[in-house]
PDB file of C-alpha atoms in Angstrom:
ATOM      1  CA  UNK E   1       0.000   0.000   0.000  1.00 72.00           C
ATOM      2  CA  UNK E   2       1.884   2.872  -0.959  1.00 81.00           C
ATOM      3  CA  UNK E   3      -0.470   5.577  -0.305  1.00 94.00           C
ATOM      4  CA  UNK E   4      -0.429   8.800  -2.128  1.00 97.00           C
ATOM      5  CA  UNK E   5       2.841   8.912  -4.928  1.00 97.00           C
ATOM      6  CA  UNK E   6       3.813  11.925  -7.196  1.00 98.00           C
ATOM      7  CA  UNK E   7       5.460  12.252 -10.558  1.00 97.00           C
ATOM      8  CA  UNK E   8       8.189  13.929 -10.639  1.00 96.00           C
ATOM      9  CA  UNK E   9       9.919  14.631  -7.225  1.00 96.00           C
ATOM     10  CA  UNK E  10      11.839  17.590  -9.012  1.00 96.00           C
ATOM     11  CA  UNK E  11      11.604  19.750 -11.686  1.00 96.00           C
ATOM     12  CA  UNK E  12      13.478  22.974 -13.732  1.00 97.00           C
ATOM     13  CA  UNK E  13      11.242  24.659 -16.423  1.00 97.00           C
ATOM     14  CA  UNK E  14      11.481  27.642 -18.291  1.00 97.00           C
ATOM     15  CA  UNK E  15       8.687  30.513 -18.462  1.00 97.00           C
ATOM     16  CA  UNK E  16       6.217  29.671 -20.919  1.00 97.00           C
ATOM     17  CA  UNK E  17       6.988  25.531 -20.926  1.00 97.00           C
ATOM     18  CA  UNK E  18       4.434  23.264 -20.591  1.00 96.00           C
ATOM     19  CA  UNK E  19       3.759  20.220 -17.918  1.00 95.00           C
ATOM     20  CA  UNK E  20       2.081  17.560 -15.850  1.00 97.00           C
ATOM     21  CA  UNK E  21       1.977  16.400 -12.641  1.00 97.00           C
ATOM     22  CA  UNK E  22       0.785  13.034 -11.754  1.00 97.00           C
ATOM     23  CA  UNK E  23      -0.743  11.909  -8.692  1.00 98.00           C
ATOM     24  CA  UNK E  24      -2.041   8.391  -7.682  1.00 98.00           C
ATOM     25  CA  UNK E  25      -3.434   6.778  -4.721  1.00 97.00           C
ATOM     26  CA  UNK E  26      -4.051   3.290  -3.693  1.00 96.00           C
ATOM     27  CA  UNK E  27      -6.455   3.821  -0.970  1.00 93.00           C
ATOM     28  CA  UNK E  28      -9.662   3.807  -3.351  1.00 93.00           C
ATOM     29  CA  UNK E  29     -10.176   7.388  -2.225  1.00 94.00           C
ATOM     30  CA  UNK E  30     -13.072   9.233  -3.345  1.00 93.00           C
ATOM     31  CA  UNK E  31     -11.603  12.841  -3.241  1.00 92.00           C
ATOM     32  CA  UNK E  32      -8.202  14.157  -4.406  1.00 94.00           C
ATOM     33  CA  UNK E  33      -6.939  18.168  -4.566  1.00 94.00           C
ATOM     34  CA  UNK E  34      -3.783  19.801  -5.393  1.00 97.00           C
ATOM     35  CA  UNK E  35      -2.055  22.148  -2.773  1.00 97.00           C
ATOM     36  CA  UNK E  36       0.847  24.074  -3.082  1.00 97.00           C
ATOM     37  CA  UNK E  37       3.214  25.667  -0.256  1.00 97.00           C
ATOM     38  CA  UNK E  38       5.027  28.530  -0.538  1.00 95.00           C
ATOM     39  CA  UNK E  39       7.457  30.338   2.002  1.00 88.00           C
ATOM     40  CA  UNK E  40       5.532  32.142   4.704  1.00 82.00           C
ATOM     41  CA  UNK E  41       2.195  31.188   3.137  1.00 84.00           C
ATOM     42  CA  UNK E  42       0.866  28.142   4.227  1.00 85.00           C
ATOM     43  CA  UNK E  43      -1.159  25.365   1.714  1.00 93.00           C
ATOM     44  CA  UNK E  44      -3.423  26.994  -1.004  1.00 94.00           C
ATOM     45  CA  UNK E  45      -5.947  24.755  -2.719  1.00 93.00           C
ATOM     46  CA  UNK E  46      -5.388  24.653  -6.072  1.00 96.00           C
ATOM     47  CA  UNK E  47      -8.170  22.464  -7.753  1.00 95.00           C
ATOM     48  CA  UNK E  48     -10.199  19.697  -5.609  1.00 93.00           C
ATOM     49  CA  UNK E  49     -11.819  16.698  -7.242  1.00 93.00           C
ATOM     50  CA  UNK E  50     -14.823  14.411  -5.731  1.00 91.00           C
ATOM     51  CA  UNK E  51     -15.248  11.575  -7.793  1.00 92.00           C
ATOM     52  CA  UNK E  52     -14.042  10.257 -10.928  1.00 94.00           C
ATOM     53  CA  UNK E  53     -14.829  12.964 -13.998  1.00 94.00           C
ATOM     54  CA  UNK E  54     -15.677  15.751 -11.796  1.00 94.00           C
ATOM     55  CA  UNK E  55     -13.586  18.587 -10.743  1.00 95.00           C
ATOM     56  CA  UNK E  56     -13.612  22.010  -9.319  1.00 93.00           C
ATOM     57  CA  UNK E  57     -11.621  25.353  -8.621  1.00 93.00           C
ATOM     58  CA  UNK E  58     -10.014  26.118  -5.293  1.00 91.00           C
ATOM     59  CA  UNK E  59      -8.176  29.141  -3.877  1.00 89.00           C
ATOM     60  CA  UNK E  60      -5.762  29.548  -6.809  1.00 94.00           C
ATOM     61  CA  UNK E  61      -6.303  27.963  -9.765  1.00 96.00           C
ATOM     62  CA  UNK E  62      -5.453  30.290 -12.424  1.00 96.00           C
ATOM     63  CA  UNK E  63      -2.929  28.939 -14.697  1.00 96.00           C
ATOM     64  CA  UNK E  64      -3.238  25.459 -13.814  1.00 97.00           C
ATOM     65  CA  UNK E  65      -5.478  22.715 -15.094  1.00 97.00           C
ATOM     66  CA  UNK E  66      -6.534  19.501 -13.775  1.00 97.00           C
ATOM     67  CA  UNK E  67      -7.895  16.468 -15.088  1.00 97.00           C
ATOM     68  CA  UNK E  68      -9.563  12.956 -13.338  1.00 97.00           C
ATOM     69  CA  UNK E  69      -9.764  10.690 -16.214  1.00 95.00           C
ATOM     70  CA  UNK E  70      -9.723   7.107 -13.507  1.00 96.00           C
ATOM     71  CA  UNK E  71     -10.332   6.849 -10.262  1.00 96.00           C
ATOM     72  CA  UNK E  72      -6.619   6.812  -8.990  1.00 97.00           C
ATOM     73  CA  UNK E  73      -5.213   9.507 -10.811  1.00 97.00           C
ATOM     74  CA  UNK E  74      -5.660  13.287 -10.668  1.00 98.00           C
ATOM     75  CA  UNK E  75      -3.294  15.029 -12.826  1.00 98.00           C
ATOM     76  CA  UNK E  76      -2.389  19.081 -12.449  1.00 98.00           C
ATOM     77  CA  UNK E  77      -1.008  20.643 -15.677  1.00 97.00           C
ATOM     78  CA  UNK E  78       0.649  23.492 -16.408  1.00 96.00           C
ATOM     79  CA  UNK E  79      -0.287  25.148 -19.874  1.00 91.00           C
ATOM     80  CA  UNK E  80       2.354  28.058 -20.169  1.00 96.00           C
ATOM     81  CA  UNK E  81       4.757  28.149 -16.624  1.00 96.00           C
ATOM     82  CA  UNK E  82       5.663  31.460 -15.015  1.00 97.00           C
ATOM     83  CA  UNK E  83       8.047  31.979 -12.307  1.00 97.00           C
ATOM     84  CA  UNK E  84       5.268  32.771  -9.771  1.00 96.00           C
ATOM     85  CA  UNK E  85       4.633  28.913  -9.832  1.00 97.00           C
ATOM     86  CA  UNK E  86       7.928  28.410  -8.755  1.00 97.00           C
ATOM     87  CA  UNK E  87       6.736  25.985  -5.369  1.00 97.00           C
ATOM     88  CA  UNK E  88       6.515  22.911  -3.926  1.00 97.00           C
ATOM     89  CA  UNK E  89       3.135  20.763  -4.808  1.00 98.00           C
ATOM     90  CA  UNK E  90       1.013  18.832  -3.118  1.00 98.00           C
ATOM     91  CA  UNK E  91      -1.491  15.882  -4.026  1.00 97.00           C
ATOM     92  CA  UNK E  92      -4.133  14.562  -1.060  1.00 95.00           C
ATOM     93  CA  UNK E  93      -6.786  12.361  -1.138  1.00 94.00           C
ATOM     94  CA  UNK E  94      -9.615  11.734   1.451  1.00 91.00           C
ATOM     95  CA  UNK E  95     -12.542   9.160   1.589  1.00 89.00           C
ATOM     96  CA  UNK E  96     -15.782  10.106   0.640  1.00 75.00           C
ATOM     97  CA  UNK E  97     -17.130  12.214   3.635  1.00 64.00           C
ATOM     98  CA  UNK E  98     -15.973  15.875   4.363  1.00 63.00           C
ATOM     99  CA  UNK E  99     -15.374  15.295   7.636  1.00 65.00           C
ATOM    100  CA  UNK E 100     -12.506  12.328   6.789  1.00 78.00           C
ATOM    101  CA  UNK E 101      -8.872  13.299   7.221  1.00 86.00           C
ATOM    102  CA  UNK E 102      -6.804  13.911   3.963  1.00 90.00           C
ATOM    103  CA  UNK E 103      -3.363  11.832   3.448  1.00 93.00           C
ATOM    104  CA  UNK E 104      -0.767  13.839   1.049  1.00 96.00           C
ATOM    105  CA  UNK E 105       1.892  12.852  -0.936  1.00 97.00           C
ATOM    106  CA  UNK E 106       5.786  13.772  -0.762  1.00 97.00           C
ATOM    107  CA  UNK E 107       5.577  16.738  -3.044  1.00 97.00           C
ATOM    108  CA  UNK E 108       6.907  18.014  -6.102  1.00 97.00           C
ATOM    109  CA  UNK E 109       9.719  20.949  -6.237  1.00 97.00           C
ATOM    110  CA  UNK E 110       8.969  22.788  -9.104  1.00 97.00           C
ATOM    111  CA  UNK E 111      11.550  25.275 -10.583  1.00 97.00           C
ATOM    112  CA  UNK E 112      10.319  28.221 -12.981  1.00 97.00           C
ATOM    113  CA  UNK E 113      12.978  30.469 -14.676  1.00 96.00           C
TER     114      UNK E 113
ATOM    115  CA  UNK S   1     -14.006  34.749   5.500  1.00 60.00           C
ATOM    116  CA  UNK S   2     -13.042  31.530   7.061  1.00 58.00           C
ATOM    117  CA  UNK S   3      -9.500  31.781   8.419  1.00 84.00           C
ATOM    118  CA  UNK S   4      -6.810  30.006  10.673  1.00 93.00           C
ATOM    119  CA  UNK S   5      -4.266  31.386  12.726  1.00 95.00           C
ATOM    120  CA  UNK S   6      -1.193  29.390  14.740  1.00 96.00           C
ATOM    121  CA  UNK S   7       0.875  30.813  17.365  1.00 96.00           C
ATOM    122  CA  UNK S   8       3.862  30.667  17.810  1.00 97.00           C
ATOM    123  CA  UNK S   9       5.379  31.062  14.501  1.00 96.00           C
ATOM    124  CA  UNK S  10       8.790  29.489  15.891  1.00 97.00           C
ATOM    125  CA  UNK S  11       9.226  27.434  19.387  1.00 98.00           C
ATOM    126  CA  UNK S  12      12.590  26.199  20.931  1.00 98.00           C
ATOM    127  CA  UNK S  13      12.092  23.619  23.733  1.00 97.00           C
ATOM    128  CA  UNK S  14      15.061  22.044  25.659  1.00 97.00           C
ATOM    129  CA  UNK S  15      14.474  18.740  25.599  1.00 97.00           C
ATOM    130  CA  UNK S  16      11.842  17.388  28.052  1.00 97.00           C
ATOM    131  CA  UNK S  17      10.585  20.983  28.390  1.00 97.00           C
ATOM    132  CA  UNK S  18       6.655  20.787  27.921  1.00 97.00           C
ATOM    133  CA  UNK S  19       4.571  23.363  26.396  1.00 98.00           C
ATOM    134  CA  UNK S  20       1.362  23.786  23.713  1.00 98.00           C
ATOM    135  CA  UNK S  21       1.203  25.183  20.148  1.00 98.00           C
ATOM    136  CA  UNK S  22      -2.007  27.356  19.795  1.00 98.00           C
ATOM    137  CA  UNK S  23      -4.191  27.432  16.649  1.00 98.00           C
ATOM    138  CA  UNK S  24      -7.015  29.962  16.304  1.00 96.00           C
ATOM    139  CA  UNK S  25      -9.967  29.775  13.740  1.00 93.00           C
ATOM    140  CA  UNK S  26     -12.908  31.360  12.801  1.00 89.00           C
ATOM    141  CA  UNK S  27     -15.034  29.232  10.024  1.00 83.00           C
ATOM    142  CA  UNK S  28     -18.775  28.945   9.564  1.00 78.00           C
ATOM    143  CA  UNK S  29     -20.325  25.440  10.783  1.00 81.00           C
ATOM    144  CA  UNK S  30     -16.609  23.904  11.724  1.00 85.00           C
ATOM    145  CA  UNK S  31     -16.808  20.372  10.161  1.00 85.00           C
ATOM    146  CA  UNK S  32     -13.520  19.457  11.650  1.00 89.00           C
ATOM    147  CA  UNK S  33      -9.869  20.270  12.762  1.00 93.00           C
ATOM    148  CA  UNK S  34      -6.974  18.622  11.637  1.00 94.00           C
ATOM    149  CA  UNK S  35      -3.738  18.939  12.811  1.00 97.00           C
ATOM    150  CA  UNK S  36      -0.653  17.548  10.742  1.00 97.00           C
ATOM    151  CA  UNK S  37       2.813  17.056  11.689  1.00 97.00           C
ATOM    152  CA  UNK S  38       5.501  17.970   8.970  1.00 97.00           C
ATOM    153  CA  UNK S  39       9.308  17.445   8.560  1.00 97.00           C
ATOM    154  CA  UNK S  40      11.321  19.261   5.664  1.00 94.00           C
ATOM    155  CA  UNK S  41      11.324  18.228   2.002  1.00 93.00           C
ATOM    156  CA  UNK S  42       7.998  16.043   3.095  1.00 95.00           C
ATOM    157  CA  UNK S  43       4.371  15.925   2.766  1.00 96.00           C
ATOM    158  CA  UNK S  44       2.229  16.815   5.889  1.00 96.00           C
ATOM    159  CA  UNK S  45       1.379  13.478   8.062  1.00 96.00           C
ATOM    160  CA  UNK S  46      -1.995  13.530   9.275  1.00 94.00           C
ATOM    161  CA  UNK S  47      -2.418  13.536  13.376  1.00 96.00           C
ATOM    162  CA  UNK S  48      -5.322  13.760  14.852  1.00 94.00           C
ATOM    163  CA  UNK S  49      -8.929  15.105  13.901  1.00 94.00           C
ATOM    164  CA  UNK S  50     -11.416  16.751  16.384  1.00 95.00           C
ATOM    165  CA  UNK S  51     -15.089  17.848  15.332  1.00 91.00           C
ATOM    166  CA  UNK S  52     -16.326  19.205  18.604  1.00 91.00           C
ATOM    167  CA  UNK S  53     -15.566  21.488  21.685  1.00 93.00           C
ATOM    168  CA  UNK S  54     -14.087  19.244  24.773  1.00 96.00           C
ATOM    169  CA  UNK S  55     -13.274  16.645  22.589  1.00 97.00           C
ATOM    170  CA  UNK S  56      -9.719  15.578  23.264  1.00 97.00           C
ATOM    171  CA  UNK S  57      -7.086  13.286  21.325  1.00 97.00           C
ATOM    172  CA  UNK S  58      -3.724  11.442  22.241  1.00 97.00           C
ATOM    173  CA  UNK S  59      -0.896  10.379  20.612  1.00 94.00           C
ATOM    174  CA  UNK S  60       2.358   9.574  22.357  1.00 95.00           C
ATOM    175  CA  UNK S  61       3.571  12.453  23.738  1.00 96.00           C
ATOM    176  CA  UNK S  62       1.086  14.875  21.572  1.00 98.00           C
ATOM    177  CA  UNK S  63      -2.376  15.836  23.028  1.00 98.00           C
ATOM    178  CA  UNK S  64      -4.909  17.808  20.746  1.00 98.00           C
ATOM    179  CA  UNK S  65      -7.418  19.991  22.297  1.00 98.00           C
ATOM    180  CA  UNK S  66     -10.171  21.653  21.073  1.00 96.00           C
ATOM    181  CA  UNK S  67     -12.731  24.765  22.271  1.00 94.00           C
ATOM    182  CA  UNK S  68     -15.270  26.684  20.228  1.00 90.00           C
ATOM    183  CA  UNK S  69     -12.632  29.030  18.995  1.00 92.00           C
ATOM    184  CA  UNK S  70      -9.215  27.427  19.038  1.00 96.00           C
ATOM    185  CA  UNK S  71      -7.173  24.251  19.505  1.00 98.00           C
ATOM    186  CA  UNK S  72      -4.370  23.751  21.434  1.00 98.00           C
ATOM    187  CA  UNK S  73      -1.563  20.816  20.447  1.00 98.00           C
ATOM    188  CA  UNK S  74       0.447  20.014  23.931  1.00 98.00           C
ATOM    189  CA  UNK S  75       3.351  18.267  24.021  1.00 98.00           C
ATOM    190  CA  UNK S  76       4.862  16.617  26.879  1.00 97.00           C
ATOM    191  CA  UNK S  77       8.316  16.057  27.778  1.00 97.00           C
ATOM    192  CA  UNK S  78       9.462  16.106  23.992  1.00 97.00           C
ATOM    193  CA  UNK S  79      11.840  14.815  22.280  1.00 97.00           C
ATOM    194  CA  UNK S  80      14.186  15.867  19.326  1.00 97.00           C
ATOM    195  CA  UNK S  81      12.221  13.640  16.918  1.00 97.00           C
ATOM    196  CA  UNK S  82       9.400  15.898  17.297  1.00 97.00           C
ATOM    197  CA  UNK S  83      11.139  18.433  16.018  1.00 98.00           C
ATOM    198  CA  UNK S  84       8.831  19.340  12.543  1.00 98.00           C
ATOM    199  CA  UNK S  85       6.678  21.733  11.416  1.00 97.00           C
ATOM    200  CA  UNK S  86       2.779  21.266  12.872  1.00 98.00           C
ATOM    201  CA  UNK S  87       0.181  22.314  11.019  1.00 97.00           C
ATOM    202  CA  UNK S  88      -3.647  22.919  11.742  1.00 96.00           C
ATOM    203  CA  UNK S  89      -6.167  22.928   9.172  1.00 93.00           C
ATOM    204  CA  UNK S  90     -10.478  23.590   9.677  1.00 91.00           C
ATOM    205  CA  UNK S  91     -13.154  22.267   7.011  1.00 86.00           C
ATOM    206  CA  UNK S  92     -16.027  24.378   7.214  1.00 78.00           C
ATOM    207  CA  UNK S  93     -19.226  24.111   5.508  1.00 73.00           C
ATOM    208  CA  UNK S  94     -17.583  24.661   2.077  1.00 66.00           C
ATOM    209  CA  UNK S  95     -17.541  21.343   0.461  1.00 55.00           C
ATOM    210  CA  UNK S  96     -14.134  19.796  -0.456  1.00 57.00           C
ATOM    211  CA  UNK S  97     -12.164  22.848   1.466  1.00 75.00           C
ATOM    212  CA  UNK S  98      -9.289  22.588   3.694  1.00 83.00           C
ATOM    213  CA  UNK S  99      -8.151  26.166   5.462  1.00 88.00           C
ATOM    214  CA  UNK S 100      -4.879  25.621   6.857  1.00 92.00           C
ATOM    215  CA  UNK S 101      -2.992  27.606   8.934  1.00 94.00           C
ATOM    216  CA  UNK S 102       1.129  28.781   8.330  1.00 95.00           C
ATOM    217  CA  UNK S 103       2.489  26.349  10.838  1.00 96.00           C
ATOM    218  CA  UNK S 104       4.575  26.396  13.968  1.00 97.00           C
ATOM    219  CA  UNK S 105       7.882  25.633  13.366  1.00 97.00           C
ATOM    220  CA  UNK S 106       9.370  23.651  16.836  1.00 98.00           C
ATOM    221  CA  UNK S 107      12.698  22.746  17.376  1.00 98.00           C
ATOM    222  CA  UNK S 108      13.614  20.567  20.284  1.00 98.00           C
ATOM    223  CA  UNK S 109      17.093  20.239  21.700  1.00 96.00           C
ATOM    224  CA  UNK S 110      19.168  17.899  23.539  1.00 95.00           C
TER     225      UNK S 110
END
C-alpha cells in the first residue's frame, strides 16, 4: 500500500513551458486536490476533485489545469509556466465524507525560470 | 471569511521541556480540525482530527485539544524527533475545502 505517490519529485522549467503532474493513490479514495506551499504562506488549494470525472476550482487555480480521467489519478497541468509557480506541490486524497482526514503525498519541487 | 491562525510562529524547547502550540480559527459550521505534523522536504502526516468542543485526542507524547474558537496541540516532555513543522487545518461548511494555517515551526534540543 503505498499511499499517495507523485510524478516527478523535481523539476526545472522555463517561463512559458508546458507540464504535468501526476498523482495516484491506492487507498480507493473518493476525493483528491492539489495544494501548493510557498514560504511564509501556508497550503493553497489549487483544484479539488470528488469523484471520478468531476472537478472544481479552489483558492488559486489560475494557470493550472486539472484532469480525473480514472479513479486513482488526478493530474495538475501546467499550460504556459511562469516563475510565480515556482513551489513545492502537493497531491491529497480523502474518503468520501468531508469530515474524513486527507493523506498527502511527498511533493513536487517545481523550478520556474 | 473563514481563516486560521497558529501561534507561535517558531518554538525552541530544551528537551523534556513541555509546552502547547495554539491554533485559532474562525469558520462557519466547523466540520472538523486537523492537525498535521511535517518534517522538511515532506508531505504533511496527518495527526489527529477533532469535530467538537471538549473533545480531546492522544498520541504519544502529543495531546490535541479543542474549544469553540481554538485548539491547542500540547506536548509533553518532547523529544528531538518531534522536532517538525505542525500544522492545523479547519473544514467548514464549504464542500471539499481545507483552510490551513502557516504552521509552527518547533525545534527541540538535547
Amino acid at each position: 500500500n503505498a499511499g499517495v505517490t507523485q510524478t516527478p519529485k523535481f523539476r526545472v522549467l522555463k517561463t512559458g513551458q508546458s507540464m504535468t503532474l501526476l498523482c495516484a493513490q491506492d487507498m480507493n479514495h473518493e476525493y483528491m486536490y492539489w495544494y501548493r506551499q510557498d514560504p511564509g504562506m501556508g497550503l493553497r488549494l489549487i483544484h479539488y476533485s470528488v469523484g471520478e470525472g468531476t472537478t472544481a476550482k479552489g483558492e488559486v487555480p489560475d494557470g493550472y489545469n486539472v484532469s480525473r480521467l480514472k479513479k486513482q489519478n488526478f493530474l495538475l497541468g501546467l499550460e504556459s509556466a511562469a516563475p510565480s509557480q515556482t513551489s513545492v506541490y502537493f497531491c491529497a486524497s480523502s474518503l468520501r465524507y468531508t469530515t474524513y482526514e486527507q493523506y498527502f503525498g511527498p511533493g513536487t519541487r517545481l523550478t520556474v525560470t | 471569511e473563514d481563516q486560521v491562525t497558529q501561534s507561535p510562529e517558531a518554538l525552541r524547547l530544551q528537551e523534556g521541556e513541555s509546552s502547547s502550540l495554539n491554533c485559532s480559527y474562525t469558520v462557519s459550521g466547523l466540520r472538523g480540525l486537523f492537525w498535521y505534523r511535517q518534517d522538511p522536504g515532506k508531505g504533511p502526516e496527518f495527526l489527529f482530527t477533532l469535530y467538537s468542543a471538549g473533545e480531546e485526542k492522544e498520541k504519544e507524547r502529543l495531546k490535541a485539544t479543542l474549544t469553540k474558537k481554538e485548539s491547542f496541540l500540547h506536548i509533553t516532555a518532547p523529544k528531538p524527533e518531534d522536532s517538525a513543522t505542525y500544522l492545523c487545518a479547519v473544514r467548514g461548511s464549504t464542500l471539499g475545502r481545507l483552510y490551513f494555517g502557516r504552521g509552527t515551526q518547533l525545534t527541540v534540543w538535547p
